[in-house]
Short mmCIF file of C-alpha atoms and ligand atoms in Angstrom, two decimals:
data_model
loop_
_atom_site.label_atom_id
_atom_site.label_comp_id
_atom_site.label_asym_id
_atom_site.label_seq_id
_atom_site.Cartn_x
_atom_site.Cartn_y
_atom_site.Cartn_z
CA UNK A 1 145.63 48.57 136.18
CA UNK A 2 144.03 46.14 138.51
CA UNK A 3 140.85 45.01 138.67
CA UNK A 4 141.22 46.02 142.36
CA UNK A 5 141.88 49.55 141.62
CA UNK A 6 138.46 50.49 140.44
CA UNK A 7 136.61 48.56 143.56
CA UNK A 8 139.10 49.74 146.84
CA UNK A 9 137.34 52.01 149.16
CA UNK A 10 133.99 51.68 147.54
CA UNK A 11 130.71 50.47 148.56
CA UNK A 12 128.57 48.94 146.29
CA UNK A 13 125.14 47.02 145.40
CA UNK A 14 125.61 44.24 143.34
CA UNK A 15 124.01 45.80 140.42
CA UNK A 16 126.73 49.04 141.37
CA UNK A 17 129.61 46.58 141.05
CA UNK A 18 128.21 44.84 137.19
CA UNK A 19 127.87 47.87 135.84
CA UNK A 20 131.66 49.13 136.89
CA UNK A 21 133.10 46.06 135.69
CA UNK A 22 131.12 45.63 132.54
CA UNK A 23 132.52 49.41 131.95
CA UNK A 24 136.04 48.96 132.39
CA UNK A 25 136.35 45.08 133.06
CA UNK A 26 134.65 43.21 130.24
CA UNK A 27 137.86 42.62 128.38
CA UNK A 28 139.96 41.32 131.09
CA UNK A 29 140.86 37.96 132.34
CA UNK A 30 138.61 39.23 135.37
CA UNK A 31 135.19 37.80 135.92
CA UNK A 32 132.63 39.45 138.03
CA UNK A 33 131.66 36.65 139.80
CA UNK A 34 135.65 35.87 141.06
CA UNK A 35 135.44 39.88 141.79
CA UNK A 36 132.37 39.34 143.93
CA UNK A 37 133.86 36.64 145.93
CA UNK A 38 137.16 38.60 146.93
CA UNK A 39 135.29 41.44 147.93
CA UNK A 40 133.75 41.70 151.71
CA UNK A 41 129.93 41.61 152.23
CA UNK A 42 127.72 43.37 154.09
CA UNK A 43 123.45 42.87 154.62
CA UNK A 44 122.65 46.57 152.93
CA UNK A 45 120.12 46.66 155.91
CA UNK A 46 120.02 45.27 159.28
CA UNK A 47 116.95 44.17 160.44
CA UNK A 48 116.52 42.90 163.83
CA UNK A 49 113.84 42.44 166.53
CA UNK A 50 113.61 46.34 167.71
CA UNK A 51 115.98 48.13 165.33
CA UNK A 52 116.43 48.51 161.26
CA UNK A 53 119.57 50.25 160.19
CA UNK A 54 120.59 50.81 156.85
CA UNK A 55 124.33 50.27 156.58
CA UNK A 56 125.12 52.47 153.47
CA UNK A 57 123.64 56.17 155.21
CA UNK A 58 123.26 54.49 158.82
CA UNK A 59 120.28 55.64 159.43
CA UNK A 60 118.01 54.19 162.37
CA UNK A 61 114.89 56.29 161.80
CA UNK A 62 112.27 53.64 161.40
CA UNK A 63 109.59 56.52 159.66
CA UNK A 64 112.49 56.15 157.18
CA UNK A 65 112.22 52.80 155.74
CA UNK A 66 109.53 51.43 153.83
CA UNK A 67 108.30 47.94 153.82
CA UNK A 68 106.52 45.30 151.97
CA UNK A 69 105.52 41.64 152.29
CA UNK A 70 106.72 39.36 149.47
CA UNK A 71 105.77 35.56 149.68
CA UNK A 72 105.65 36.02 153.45
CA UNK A 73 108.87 38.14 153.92
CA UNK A 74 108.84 41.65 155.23
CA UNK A 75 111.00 43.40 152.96
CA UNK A 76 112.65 47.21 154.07
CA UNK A 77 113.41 49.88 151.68
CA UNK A 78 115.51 52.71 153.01
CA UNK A 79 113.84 56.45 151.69
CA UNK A 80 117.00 58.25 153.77
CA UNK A 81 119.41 57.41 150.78
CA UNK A 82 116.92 56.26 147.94
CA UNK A 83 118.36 58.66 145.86
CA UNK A 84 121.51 57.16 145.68
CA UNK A 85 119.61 53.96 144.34
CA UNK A 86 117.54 51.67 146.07
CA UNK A 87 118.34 49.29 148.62
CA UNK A 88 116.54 46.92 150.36
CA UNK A 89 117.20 44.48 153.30
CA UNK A 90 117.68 41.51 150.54
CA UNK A 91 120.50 43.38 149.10
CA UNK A 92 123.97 42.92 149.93
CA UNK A 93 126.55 45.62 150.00
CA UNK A 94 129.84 44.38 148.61
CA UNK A 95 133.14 46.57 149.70
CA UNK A 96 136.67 46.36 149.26
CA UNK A 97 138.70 48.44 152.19
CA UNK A 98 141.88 50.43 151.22
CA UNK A 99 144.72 48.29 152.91
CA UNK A 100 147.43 50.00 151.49
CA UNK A 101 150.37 51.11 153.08
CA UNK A 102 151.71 54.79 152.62
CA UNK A 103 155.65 54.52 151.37
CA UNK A 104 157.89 57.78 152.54
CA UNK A 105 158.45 59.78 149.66
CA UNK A 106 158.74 57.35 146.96
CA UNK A 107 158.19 59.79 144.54
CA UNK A 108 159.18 63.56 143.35
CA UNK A 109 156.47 65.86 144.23
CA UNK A 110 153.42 66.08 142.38
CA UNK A 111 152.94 69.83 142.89
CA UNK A 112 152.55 72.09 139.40
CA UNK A 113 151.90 74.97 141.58
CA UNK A 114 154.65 77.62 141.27
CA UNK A 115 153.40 79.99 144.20
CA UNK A 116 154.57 80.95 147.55
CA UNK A 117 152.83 80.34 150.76
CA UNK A 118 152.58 83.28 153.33
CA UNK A 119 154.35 82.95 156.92
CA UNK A 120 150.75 81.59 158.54
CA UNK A 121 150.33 79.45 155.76
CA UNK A 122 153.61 77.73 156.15
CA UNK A 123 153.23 77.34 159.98
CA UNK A 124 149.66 76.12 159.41
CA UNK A 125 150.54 73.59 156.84
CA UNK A 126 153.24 72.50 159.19
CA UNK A 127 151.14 72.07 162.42
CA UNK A 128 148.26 70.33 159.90
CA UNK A 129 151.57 68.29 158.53
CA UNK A 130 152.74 67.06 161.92
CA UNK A 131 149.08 66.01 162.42
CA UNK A 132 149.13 63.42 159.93
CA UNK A 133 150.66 60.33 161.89
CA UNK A 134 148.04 60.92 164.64
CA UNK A 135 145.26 59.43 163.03
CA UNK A 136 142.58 59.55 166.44
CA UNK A 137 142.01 62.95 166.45
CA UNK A 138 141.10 64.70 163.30
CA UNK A 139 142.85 68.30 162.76
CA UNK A 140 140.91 71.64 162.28
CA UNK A 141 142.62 74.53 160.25
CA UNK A 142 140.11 77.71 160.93
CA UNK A 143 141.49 79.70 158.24
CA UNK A 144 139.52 83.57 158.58
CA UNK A 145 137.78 84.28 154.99
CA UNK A 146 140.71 85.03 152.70
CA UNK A 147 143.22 83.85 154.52
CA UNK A 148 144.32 80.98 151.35
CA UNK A 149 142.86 77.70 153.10
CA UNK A 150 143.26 75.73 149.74
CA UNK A 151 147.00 76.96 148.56
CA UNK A 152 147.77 76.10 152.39
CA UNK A 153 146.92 72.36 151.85
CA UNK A 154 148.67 72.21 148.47
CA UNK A 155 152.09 70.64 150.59
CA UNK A 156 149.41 68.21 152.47
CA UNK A 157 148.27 66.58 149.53
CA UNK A 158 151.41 66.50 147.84
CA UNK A 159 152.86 64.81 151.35
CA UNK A 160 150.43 61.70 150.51
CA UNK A 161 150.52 61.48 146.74
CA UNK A 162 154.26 61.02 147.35
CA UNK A 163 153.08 58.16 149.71
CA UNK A 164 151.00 56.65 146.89
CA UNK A 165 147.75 57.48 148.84
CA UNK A 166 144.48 58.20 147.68
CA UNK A 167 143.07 61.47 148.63
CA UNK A 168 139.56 63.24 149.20
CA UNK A 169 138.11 66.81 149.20
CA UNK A 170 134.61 67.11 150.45
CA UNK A 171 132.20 69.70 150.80
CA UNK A 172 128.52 70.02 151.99
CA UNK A 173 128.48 72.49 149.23
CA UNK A 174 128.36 71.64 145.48
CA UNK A 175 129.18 75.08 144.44
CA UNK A 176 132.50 74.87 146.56
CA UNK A 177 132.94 71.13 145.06
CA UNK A 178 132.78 73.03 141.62
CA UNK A 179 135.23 76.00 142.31
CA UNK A 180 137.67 74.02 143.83
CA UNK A 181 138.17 71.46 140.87
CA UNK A 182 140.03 73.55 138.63
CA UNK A 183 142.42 74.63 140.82
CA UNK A 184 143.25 71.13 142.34
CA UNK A 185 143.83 70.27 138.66
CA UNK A 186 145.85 72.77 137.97
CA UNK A 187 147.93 72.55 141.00
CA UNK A 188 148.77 68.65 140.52
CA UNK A 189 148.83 68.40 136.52
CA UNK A 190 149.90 64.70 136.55
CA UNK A 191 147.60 63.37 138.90
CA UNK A 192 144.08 62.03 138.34
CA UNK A 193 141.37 64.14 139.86
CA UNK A 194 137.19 63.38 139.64
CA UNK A 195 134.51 65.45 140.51
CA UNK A 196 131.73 63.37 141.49
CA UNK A 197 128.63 65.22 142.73
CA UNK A 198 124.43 64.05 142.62
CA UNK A 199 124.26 66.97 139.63
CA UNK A 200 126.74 65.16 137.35
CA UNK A 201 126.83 62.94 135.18
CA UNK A 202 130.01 62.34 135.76
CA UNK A 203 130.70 58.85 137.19
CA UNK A 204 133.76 57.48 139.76
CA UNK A 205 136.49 56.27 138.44
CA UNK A 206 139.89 54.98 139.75
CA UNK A 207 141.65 58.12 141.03
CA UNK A 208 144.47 59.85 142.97
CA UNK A 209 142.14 62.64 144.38
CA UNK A 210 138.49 62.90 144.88
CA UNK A 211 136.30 65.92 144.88
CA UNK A 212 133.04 65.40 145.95
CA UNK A 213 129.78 66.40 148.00
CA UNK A 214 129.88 65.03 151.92
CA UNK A 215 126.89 63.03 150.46
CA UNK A 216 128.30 60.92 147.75
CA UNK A 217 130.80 60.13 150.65
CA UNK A 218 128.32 57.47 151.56
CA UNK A 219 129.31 55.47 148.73
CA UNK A 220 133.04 54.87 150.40
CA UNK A 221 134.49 53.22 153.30
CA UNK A 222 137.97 53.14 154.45
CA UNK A 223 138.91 54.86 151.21
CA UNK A 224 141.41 57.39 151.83
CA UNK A 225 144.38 58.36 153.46
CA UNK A 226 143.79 61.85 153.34
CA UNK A 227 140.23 62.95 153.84
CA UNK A 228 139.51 67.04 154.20
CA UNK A 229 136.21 68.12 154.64
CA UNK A 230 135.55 71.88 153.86
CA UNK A 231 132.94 74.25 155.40
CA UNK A 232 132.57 71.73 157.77
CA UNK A 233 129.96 74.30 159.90
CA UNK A 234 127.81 74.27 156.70
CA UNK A 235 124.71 73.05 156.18
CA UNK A 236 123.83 70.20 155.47
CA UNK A 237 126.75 68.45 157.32
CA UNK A 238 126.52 70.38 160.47
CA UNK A 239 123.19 68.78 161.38
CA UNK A 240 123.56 65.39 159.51
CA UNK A 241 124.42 62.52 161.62
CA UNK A 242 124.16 60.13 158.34
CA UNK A 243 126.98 62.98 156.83
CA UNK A 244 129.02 62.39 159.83
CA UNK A 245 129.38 58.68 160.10
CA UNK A 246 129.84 58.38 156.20
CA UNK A 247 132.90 60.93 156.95
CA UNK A 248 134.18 58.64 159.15
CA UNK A 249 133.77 55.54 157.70
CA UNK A 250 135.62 57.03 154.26
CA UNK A 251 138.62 57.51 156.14
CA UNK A 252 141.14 54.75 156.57
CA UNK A 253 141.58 53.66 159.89
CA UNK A 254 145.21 54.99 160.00
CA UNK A 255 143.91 57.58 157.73
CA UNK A 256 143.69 61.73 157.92
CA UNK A 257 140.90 63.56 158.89
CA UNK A 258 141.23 67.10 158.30
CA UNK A 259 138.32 69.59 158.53
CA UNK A 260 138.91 73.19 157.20
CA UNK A 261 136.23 76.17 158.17
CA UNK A 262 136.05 79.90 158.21
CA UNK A 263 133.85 80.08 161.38
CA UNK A 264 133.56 76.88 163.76
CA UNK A 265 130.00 76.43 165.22
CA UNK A 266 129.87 75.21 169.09
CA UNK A 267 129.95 71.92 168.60
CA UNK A 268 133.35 71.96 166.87
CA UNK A 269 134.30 74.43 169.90
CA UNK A 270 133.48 72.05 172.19
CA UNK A 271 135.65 69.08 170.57
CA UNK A 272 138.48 71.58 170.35
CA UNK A 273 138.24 72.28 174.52
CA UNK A 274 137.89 68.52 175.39
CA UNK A 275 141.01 67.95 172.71
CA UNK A 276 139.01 65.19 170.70
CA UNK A 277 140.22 67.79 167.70
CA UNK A 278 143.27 69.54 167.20
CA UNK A 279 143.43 73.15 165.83
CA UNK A 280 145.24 75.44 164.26
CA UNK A 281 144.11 79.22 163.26
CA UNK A 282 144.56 80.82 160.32
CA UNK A 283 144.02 84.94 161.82
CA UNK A 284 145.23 87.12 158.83
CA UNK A 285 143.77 87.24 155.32
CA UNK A 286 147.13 86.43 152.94
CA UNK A 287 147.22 90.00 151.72
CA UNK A 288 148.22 90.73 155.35
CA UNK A 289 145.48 93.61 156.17
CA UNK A 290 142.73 92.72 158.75
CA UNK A 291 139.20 91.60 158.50
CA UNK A 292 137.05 94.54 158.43
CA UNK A 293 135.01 94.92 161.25
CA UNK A 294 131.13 95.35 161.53
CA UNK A 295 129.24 99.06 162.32
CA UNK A 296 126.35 98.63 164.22
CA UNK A 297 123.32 100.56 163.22
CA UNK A 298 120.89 101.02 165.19
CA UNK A 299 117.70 101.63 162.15
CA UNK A 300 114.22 101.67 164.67
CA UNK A 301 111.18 100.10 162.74
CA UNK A 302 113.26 99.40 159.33
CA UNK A 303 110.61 97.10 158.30
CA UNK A 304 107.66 99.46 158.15
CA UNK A 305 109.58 102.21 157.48
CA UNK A 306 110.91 99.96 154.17
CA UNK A 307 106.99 98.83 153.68
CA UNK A 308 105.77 102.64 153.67
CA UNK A 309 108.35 104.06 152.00
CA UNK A 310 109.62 106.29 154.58
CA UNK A 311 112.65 108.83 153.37
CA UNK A 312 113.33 110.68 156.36
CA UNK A 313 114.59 108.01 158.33
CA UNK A 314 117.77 106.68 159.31
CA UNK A 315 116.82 103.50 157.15
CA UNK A 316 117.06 105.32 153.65
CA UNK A 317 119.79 107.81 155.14
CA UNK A 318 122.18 104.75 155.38
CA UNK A 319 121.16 102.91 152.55
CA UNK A 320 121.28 106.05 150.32
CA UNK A 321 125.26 106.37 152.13
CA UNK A 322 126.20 103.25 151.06
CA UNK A 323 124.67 102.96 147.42
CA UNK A 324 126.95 105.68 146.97
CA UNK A 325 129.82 104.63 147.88
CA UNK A 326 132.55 103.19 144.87
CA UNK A 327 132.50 99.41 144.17
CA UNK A 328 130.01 96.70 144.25
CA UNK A 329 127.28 96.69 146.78
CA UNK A 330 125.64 93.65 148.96
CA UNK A 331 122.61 94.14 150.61
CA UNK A 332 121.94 91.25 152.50
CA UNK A 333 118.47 90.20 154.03
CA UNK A 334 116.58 87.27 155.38
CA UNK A 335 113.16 88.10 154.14
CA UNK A 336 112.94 87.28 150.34
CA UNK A 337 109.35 89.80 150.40
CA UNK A 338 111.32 92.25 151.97
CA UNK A 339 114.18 92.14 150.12
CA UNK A 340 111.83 92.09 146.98
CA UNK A 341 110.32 95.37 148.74
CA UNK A 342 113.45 97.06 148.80
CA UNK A 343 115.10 96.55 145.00
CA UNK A 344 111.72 97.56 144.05
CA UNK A 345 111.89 101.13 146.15
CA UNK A 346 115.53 101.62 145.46
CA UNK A 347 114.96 101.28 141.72
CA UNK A 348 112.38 104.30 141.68
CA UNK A 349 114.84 106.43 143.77
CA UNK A 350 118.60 105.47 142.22
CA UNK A 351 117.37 104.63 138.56
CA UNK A 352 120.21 105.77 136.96
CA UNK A 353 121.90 103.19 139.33
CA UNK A 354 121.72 99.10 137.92
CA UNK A 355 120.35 97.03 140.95
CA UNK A 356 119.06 93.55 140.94
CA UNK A 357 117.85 91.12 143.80
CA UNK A 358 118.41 87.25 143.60
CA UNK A 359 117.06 84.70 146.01
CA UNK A 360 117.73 81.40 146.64
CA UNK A 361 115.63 79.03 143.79
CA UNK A 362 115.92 82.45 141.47
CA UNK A 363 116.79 80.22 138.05
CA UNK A 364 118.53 83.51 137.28
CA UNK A 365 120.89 83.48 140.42
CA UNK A 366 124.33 82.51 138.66
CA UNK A 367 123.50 84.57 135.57
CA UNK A 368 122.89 87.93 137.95
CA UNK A 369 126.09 86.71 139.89
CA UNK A 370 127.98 86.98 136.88
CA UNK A 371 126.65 90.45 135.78
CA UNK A 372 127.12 91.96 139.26
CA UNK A 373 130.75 90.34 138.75
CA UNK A 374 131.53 91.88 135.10
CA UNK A 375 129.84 95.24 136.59
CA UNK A 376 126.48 95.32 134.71
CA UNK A 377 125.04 95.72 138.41
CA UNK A 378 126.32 97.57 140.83
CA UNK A 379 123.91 97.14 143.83
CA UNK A 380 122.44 93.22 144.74
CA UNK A 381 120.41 92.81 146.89
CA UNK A 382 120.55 89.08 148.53
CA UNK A 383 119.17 86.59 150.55
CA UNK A 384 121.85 85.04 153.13
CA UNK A 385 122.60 82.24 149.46
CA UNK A 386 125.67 84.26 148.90
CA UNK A 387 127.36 83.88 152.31
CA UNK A 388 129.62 81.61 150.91
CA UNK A 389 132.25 80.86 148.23
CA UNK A 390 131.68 83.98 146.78
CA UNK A 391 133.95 86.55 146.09
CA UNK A 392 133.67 90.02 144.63
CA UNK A 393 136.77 92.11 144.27
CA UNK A 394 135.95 96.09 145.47
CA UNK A 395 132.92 95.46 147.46
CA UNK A 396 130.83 96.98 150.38
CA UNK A 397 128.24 94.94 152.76
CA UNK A 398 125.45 95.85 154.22
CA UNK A 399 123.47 93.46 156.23
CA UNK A 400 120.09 94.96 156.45
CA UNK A 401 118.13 93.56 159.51
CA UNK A 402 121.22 91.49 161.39
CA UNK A 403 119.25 90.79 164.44
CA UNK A 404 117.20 88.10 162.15
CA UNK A 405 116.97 84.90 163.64
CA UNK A 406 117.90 83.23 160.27
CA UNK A 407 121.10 85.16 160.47
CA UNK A 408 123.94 83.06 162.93
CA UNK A 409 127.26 84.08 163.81
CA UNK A 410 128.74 82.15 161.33
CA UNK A 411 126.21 83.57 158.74
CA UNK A 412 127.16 86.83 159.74
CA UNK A 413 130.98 86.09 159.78
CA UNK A 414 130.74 84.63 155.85
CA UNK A 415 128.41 87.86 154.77
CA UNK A 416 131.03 90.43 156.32
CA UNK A 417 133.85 88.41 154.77
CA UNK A 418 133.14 89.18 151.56
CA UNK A 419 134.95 92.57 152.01
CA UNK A 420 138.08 93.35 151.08
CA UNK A 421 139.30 89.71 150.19
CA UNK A 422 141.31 90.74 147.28
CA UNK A 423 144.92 92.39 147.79
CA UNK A 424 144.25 95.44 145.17
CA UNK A 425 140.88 96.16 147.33
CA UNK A 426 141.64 95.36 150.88
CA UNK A 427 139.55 97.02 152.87
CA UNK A 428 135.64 98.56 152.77
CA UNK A 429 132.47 98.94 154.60
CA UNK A 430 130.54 96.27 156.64
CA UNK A 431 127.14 97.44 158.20
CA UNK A 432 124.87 95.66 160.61
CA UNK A 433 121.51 97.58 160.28
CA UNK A 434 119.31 96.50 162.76
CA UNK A 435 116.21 96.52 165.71
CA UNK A 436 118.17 95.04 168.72
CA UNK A 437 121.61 93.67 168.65
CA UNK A 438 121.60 89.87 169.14
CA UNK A 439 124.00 88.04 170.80
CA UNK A 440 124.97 86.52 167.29
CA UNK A 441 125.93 89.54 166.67
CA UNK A 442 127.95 90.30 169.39
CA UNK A 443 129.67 86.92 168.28
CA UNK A 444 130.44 87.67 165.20
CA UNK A 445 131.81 91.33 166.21
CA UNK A 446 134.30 89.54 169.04
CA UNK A 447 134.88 86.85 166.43
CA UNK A 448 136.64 88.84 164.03
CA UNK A 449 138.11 91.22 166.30
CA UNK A 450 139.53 88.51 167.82
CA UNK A 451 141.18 87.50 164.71
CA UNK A 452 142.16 90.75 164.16
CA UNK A 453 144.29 90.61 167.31
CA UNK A 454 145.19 87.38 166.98
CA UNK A 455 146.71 88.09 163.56
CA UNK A 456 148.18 91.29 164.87
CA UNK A 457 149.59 89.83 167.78
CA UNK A 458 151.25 87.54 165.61
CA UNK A 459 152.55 89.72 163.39
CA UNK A 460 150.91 88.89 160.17
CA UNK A 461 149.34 92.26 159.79
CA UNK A 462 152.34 93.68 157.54
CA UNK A 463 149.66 95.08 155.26
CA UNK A 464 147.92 97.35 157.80
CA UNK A 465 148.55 100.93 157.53
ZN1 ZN B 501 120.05 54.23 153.68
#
């Protein structure tokens, strides 16, 4: 290997760029000093008359920086990426960019992969195929939950392995990071691939393909010739300028940008209409039946009814429906007290049936996840942290209080798509219980009818009976 191979594409503090080469570099005709020289430089932050921006997370917040005087200098510290290490505006940022050159096919596919991809998913990985020369406008596959999004990108990533280029998955999410690093292993045995995230320990290194957290992306630039961000409407990359410019600054400038989502927010919407970013949709789950669509329930005061323990009401009536039915149960619900409420009045009246709730900083969340999964629970009752990346087979939903502000259209799409999304169990129940029916709602009803159409329209629905 070259000593170039473990600096290209990264950004680095001095300190950053000893410590890789004392790692892997000590015992090599390589110095770090000659390796500092070659590489470009950058001040880590600008400071100028009216504006201080640091250039590792970009950000131009002034509240964000820090300062001190030393021997009559005004030093800045930036706070908006201190945990990535500190930086301050005597620092310099060394970087080496990716210059590479993808070759056509030099090599026999990388894929270990042995499966088949469903009609949609070999148009879609076509259309995201055809994409890759045009590197101005990045691509958008809106793949419906279930519909195979990562099998689908399997040809993609072989495409530019074969090319010799460097590759990157990133998520917002560190649980999807986590999931998805198995099975990009075991799809491309004979390539290297890292999973670099804040909660590891585990550090970069030299690699074909990347997975990684939308944040650590800060610590590239013009890395990769292949860079697909996933759940790109998730938080926090949806509202993250600093997220967004380190996105686009990992890319190579003749790179890839591919975004992959199950439910586009406006913003992406709006790129789509003015054609800044191409799309292609994904309609049909790959088992070929349709997304099951919402039933709206009108419930009157659920809350107080919940608080005072009400039974004659159309609150219990449903609930006491749906705890019945066969499989696993979600209850989903914005209000952790609430939620609390409920488990704890559902347990006196169903004890013979196991329930549990789980909330978002529960330290027993992936422990009750894994019960409810082997079948020690049958009902859980959630706040909206399970939306995502989560997938039961045989299970119902019920969203108890959908008109909560907390609860978007894209929230709502993710909870409802946790039905039916495996081929044995394709179909089931999703109910919106609720006080007034929200225009989010509404959107997330025409959403996946629409898809439902779509799909059918297309005739991808082969599983429908
Ligand atoms: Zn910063």
């Amino acid at each position: 290997m070259e000593w170039e191979d473990f600096f290209i594409g990264r950004l680095m503090t001095k300190r950053e760029a000893i410590q890789t080469w004392k790692e892997y570099l000590t015992k090599t005709q390589w110095k770090i000093d000659g390796i500092l020289k070659k590489m470009e430089q950058m001040p880590a932050i600008k400071v100028s008359e009216d504006k201080v921006i640091c250039s590792r997370c970009h950000c131009e917040d002034r509240d964000q920086y820090a300062s001190l005087t030393y021997r009559q200098e005004k030093i800045f510290f930036c706070c908006s990426c201190l945990q990535m290490g500190r930086i301050t505006s005597r620092d310099i940022l060394y970087y080496l960019p990716n210059t590479k050159y993808l070759v056509t096919d030099q090599y026999h596919s990388f894929l270990s992969w042995k499966g088949e991809l469903s009609l949609q998913q070999k148009i879609a990985a076509q259309e995201a195929f055809d994409s890759l020369g045009d590197s101005l406008h990045p691509h958008l596959i809106h793949a419906v939950t279930g519909a195979g999004k990562t099998e689908m990108l399997f040809p993609i990533i072989d495409k530019i392995l074969r090319g010799g280029g460097k590759i990157a998955i990133a998520s917002p999410r560190v649980d999807v990071c986590i999931e998805l690093f198995p099975r990009i292993c075991e799809a491309f045995k004979n390539t290297k691939v890292i999973l670099l995230h804040g909660k590891s320990q585990t550090q970069y290194k030299p690699c074909d393909i990347l997975i990684t957290t939308t944040h650590q992306l800060l610590r590239f630039i013009q890395a990769f010739d292949l860079l697909i961000v996933d759940e790109v409407d998730a938080f926090p990359y949806v509202d993250d300028h600093r997220l967004h410019f380190a996105v686009n600054r990992a890319v190579k400038n003749k790179g890839k940008l591919l975004f992959l989502t199950a439910t586009p927010d406006k913003k992406i919407d709006i790129a789509v209409k003015k054609g800044l970013i191409h799309r292609t949709i994904l309609p049909a789950r790959y088992h070929g039946h349709p997304l099951v669509e919402p039933i709206f329930i009108w419930l009157g005061e659920w809350e107080t009814h919940l608080i005072i323990r009400k039974k004659k009401t159309k609150l219990f009536n449903t609930l006491k429906n749906f705890i019945e039915l066969k499989g696993k149960k979600l209850i989903f619900m914005a209000n952790i007290k609430l939620a609390i409420a409920l488990a704890e009045w559902l347990m006196k009246e169903f004890a013979q049936i196991p329930l549990t709730y789980v909330y978002a900083a529960d330290p027993e969340r992936q422990k009750k996840v894994e019960k409810l999964r082997r079948g020690e629970y049958e009902v859980l009752i959630s706040t909206t942290i399970l939306e995502r990346g989560v997938t039961f087979e045989n299970c119902q939903v019920y969203i108890l209080g959908a008109e909560d502000p907390l609860f978007s259209k894209s929230a709502l799409v993710q909870m409802s798509g946790r039905v039916g999304r495996k081929a044995d169990f394709p179909s089931g129940k999703v109910i919106f219980g609720h006080h007034g029916i929200t225009s989010e709602m509404k959107k997330a009803y025409q959403e996946i009818r629409s898809m439902n159409l779509l799909a059918k329209k297309r005739g991808l629905l082969s599983g429908e009976e």
